Short mmCIF file of C-alpha atoms and ligand atoms in Angstrom, two decimals:
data_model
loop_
_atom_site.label_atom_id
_atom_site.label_comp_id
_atom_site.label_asym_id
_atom_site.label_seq_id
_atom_site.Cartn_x
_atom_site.Cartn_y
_atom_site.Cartn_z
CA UNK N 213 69.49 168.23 212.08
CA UNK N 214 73.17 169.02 213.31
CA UNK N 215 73.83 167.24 216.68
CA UNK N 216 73.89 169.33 219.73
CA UNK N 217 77.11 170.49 221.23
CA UNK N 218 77.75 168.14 224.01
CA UNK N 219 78.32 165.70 221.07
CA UNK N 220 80.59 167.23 218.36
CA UNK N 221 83.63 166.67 220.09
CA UNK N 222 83.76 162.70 220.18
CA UNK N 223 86.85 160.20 219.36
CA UNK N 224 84.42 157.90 218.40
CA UNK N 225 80.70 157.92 217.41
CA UNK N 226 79.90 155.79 220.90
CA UNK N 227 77.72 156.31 223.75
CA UNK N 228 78.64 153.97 226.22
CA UNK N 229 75.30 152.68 227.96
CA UNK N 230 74.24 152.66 231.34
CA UNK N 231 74.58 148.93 233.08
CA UNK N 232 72.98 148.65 236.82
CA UNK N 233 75.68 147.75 239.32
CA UNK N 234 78.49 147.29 236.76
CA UNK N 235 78.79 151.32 235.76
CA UNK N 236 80.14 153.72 238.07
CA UNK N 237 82.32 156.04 238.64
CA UNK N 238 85.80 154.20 237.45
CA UNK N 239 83.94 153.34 234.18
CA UNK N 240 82.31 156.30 233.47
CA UNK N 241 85.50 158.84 234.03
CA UNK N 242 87.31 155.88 231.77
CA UNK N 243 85.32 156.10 229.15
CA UNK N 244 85.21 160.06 228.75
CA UNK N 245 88.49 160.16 229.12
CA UNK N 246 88.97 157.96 226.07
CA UNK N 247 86.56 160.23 223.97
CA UNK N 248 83.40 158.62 224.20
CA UNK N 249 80.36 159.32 226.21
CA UNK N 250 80.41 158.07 229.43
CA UNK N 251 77.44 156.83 231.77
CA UNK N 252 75.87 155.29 234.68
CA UNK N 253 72.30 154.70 236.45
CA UNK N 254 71.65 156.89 239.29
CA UNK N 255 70.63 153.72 240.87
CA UNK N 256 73.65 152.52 240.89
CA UNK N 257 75.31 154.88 243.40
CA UNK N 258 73.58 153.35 246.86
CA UNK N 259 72.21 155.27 249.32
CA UNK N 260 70.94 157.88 247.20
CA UNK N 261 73.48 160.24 248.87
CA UNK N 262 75.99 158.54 247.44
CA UNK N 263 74.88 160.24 243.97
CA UNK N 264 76.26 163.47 245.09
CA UNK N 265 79.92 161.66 245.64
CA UNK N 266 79.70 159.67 242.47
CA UNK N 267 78.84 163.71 240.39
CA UNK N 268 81.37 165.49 242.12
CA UNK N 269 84.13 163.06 241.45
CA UNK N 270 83.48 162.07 238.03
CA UNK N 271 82.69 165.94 236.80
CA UNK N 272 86.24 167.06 238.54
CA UNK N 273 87.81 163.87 237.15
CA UNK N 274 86.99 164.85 233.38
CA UNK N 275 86.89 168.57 233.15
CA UNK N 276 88.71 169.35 230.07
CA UNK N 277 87.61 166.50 228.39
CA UNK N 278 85.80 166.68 224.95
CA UNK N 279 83.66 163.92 225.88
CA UNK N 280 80.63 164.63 228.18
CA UNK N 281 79.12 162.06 230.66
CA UNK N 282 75.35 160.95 231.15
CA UNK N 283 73.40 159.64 233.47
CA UNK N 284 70.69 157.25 233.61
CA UNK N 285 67.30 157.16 235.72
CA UNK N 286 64.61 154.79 235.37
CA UNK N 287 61.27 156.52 235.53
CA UNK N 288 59.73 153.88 236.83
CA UNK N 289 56.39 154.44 239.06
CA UNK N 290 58.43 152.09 241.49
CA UNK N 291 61.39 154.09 241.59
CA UNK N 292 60.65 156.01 244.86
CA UNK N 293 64.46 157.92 244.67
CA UNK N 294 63.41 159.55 241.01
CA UNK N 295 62.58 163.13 242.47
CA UNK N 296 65.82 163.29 244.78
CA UNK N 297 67.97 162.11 242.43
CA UNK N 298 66.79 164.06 239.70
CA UNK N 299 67.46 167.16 242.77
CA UNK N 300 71.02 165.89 242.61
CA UNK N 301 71.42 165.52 239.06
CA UNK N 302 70.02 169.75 238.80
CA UNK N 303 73.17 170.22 241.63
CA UNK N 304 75.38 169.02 239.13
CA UNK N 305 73.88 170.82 235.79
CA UNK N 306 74.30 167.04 234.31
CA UNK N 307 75.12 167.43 230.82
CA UNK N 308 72.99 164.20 229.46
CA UNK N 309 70.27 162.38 231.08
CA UNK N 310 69.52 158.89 229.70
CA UNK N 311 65.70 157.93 230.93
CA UNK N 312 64.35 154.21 230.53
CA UNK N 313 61.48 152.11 231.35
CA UNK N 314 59.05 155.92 231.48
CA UNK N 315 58.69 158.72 229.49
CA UNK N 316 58.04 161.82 231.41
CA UNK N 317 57.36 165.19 230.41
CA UNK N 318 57.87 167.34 234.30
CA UNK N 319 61.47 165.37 234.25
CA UNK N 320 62.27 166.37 230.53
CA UNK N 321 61.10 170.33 231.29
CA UNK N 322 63.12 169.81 234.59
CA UNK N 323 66.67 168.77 232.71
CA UNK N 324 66.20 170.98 230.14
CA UNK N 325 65.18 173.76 233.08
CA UNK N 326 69.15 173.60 233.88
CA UNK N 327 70.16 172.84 230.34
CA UNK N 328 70.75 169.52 229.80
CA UNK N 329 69.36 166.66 227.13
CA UNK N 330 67.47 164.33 227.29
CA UNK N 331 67.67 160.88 225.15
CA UNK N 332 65.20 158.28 226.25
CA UNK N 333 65.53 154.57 225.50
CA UNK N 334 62.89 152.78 223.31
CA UNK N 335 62.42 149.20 222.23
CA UNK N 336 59.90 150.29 219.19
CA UNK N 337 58.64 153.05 216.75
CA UNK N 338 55.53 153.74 218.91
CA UNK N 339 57.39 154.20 221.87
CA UNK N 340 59.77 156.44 220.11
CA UNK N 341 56.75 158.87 219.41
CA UNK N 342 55.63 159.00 222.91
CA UNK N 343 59.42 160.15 224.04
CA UNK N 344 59.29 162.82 221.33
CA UNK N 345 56.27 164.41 221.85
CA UNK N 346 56.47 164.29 225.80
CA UNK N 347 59.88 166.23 225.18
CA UNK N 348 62.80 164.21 225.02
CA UNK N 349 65.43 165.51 222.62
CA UNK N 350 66.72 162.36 221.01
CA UNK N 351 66.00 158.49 221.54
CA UNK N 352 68.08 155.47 221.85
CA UNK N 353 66.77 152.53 219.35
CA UNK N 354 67.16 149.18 221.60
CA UNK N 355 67.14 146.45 219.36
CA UNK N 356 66.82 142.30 219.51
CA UNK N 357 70.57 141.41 221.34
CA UNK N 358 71.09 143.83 223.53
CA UNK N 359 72.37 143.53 226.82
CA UNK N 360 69.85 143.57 229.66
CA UNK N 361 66.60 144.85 229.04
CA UNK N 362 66.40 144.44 225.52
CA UNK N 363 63.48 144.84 222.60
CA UNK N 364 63.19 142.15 219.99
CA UNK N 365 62.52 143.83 216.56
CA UNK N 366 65.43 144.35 214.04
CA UNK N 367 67.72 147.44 213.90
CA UNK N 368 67.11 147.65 210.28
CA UNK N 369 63.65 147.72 211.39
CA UNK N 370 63.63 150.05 213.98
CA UNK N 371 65.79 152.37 212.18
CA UNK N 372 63.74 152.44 208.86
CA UNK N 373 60.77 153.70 210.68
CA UNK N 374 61.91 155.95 213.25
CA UNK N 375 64.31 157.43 210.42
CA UNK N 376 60.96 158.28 208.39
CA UNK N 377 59.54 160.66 210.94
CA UNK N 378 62.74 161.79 213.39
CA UNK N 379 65.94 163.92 211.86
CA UNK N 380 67.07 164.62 215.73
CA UNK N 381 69.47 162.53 217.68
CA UNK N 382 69.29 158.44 217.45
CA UNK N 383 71.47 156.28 219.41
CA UNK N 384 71.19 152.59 218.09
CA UNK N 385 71.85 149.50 220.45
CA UNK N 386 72.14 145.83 220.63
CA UNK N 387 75.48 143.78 219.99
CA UNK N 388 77.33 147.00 218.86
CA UNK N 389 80.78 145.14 219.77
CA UNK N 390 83.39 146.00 216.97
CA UNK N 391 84.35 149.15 214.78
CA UNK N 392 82.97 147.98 211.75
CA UNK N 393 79.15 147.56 213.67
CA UNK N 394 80.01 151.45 214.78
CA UNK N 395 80.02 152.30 210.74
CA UNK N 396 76.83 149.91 210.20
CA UNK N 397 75.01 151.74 213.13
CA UNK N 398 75.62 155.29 211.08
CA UNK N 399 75.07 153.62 207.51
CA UNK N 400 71.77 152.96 208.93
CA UNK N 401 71.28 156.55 210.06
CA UNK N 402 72.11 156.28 213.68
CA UNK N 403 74.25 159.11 214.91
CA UNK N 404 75.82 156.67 218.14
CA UNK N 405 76.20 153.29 218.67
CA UNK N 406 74.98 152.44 222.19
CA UNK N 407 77.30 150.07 223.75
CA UNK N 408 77.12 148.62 227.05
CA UNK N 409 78.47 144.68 227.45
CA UNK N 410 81.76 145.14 226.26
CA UNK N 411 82.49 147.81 228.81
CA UNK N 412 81.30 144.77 231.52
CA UNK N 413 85.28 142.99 230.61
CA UNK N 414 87.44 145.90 231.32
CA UNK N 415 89.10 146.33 235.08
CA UNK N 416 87.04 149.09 235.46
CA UNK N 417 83.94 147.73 235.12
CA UNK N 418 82.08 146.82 238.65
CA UNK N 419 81.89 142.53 237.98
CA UNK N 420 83.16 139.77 239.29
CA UNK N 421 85.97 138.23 237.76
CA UNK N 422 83.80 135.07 236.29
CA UNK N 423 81.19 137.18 234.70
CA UNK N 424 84.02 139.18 232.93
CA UNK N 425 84.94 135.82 232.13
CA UNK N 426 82.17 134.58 230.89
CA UNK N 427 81.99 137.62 228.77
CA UNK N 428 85.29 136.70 226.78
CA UNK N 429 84.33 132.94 226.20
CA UNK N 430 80.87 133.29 225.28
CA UNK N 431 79.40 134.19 222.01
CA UNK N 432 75.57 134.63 220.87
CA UNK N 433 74.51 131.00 221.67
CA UNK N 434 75.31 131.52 225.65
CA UNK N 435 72.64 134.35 225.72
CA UNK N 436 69.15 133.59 226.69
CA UNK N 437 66.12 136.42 226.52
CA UNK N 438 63.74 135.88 228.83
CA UNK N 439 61.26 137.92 231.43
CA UNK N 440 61.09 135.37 234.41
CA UNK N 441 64.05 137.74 236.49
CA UNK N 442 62.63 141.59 235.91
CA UNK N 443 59.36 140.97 234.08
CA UNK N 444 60.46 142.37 231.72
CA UNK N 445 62.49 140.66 228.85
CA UNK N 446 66.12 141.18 228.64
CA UNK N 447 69.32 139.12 227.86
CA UNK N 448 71.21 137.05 230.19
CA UNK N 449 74.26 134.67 230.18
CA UNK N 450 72.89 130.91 230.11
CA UNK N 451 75.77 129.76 232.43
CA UNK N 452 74.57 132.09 235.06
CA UNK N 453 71.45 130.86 234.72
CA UNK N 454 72.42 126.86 235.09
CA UNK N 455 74.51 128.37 237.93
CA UNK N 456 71.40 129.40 239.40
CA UNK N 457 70.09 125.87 239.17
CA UNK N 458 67.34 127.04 236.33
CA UNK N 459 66.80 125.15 232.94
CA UNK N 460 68.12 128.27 230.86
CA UNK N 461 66.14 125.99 227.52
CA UNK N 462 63.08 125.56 229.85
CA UNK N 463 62.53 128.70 231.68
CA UNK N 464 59.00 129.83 233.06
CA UNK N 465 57.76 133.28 232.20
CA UNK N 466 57.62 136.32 234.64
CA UNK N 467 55.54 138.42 235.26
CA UNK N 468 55.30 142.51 234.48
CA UNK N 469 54.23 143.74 237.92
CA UNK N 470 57.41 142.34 239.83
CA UNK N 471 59.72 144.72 238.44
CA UNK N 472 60.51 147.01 241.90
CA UNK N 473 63.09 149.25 242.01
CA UNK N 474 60.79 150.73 245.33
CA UNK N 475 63.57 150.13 247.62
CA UNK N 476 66.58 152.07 245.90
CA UNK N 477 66.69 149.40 243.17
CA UNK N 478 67.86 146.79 245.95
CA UNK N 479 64.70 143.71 244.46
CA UNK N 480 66.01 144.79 241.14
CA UNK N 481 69.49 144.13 242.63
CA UNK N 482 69.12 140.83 243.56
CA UNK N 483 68.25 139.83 240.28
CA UNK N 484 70.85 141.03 238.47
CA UNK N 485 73.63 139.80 240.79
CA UNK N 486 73.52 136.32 240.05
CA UNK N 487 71.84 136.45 236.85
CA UNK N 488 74.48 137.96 234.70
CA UNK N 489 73.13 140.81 231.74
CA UNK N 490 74.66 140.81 228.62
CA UNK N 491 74.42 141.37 224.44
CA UNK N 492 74.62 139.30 222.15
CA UNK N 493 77.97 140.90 220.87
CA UNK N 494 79.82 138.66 222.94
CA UNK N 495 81.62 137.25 220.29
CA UNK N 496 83.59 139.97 219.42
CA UNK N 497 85.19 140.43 222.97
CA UNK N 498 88.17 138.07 223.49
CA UNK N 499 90.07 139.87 226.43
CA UNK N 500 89.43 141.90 229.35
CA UNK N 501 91.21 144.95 228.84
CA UNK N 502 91.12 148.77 229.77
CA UNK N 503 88.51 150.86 229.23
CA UNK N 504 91.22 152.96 226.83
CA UNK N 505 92.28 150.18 224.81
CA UNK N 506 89.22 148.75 224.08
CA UNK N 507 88.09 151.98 222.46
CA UNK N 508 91.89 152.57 220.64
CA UNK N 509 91.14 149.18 219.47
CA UNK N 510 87.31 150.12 218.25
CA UNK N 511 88.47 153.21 216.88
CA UNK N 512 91.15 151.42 214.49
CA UNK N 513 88.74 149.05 213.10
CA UNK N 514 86.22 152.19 212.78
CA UNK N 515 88.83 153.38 210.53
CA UNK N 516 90.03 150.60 208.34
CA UNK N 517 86.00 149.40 207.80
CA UNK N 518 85.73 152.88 206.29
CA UNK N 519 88.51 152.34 204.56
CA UNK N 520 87.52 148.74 203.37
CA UNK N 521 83.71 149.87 202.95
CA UNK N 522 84.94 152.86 200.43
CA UNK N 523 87.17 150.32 198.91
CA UNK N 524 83.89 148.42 198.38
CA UNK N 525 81.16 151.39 197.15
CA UNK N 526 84.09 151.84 194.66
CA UNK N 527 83.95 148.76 192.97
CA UNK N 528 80.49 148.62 193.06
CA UNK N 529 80.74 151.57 191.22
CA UNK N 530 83.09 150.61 188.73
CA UNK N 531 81.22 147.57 187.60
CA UNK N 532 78.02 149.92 187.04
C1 FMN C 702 74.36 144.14 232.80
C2 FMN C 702 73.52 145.18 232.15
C3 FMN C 702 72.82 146.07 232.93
C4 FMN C 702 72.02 147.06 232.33
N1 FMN C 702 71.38 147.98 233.13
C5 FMN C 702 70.71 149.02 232.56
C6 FMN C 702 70.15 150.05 233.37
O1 FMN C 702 70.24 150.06 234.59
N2 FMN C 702 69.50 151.06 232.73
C7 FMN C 702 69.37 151.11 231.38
O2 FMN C 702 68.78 152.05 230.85
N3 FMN C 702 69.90 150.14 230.59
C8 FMN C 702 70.57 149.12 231.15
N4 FMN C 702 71.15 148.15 230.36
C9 FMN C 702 71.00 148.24 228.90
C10 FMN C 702 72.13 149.05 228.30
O3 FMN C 702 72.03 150.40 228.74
C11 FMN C 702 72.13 148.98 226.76
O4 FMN C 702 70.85 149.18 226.24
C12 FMN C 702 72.66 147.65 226.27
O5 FMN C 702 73.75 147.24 227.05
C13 FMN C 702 73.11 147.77 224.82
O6 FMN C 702 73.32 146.51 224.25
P1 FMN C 702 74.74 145.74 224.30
O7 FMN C 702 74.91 145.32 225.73
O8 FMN C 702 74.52 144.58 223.41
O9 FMN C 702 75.80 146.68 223.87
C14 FMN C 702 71.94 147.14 230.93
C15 FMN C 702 72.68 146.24 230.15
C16 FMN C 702 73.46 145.27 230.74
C17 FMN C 702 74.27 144.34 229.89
#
């Protein structure tokens, strides 16, 4: 199936994924700017007034630009803002609506009511059905080592069965950190690569300075998956967790009803401030740097893995 407008016009084959508190408005006009898709959670922008602000500003900061911007709500039964902001979002003819932890048919007829897409987030191939046939237009395969909430199957997995039944829009995700995992994403027949932690060690990102830090000295072995802070499992930086005063090796499990994002998001928000999200793609991110040089650098080693993967299909070739 050819992808839908909104898309065709990328730099780069990358969705940039919604983070709660770290994405807003700096990030997301960065990122379109560069060429890739841009995006927040509606959450993010606090009170929900604050929504309307965050559209009008980031929507006159990239007209013109190829790349279009997306924004994330959780359709949570908790999330008590998800009719207002989905007012907002209609205000603003958003282009691309990301929805996670809820598929919802009246919010996919609503988006599509002013013309927008819908992908929705899933962590496996059952899931994936349930988005499709309540109406969203595309999905976003989370896979084992992504950042925050996170699933724990393989991509290959994932990817081999959704593949079998869907030919619309897939966004793959989960340690996507370098141009050469871009290329792996699409040889595995993802259209995007979803990619959210590296855009946490960039100035524009909304951290602190020691859990961009943490970012560029970690690697896989600093990230712990566990459901004791949401209830539901995700990935987390262990030193935030021994910062905490936990036992990141001997952590107690959580508990599925204690996810809240009743209050504007603000129980979820206390989790996530001190207990630091993040992929395990960690390893590839050895600087903090801007938003448009990380994806200048992504792009160039987009290109010379094609380059080095043709080089490679070739020989294979030859020997046959
Ligand atoms: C700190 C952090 C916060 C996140 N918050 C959200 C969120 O509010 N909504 C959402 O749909 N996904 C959220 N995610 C998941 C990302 O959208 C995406 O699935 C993930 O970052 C991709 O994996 P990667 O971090 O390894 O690139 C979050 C991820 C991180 C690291």
């Amino acid at each position: 199936m050819p992808l839908p407008a909104p898309f065709r016009s990328l730099r780069l084959p990358v969705i940039a994924a919604p983070m709660f508190i770290v994405s807003g408005p700096d990030l997301v006009i960065a990122q379109v700017r560069a060429g890739i898709v841009g995006s927040f959670p509606a959450l993010n922008a606090r009170p929900a007034s604050q929504l309307d602000e965050w559209l009008h500003r980031i929507t006159a900061a990239t007209q013109g630009c190829d790349a279009p911007f997306a924004v994330n709500l959780i359709v949570h039964r908790t999330n008590s803002r998800l009719q207002e902001d989905l007012a907002t979002l209609e205000k603003w003819k958003v282009p691309l609506v990301i929805t996670s932890l809820g598929a919802n048919t009246e919010v996919n007829a609503a988006v599509h009511g002013w013309g927008g897409l819908v992908l929705h987030d899933v962590i496996d191939n059952s899931f994936a059905r349930k988005a499709i046939e309540k109406g969203a237009d595309g999905l976003i395969a989370v896979a084992a080592g992504a950042g925050g909430h996170a699933g724990s199957q393989s991509p290959f997995a994932l990817m081999q069965e959704i593949r079998a039944w869907f030919d619309g829009p897939v966004a793959l995700s989960g340690a996507i950190a370098c141009g050469r995992s871009i290329l792996a994403a699409q040889a595995m027949g993802a259209d995007f690569a979803y990619i959210g932690t590296p855009w946490i060690a960039t100035p524009e990102a909304n951290a602190v300075e020691p859990y961009k830090q943490a970012i560029v000295d970690g690697s896989a072995a600093d990230i712990v998956y566990s459901n004791l802070f949401t209830g539901v499992h995700g990935n987390y930086l262990r030193p935030s967790i021994a910062a905490a005063g936990m036992d990141p090796d001997n952590l107690p499990h959580g508990d599925k009803g204690q996810m809240d994002f009743g209050s504007g998001g603000s129980l979820e928000a206390k989790a996530w401030k001190d207990i630091w999200g993040s992929g395990q793609g960690i390893g590839a991110i050895r600087a903090i740097e801007p938003v448009a040089d990380r994806v200048a650098a992504l792009l160039a080693q987009y290109m010379s893995a094609q380059d080095e993967l043709l080089g490679r299909i070739g020989m294979a070739t030859r020997v046959d």
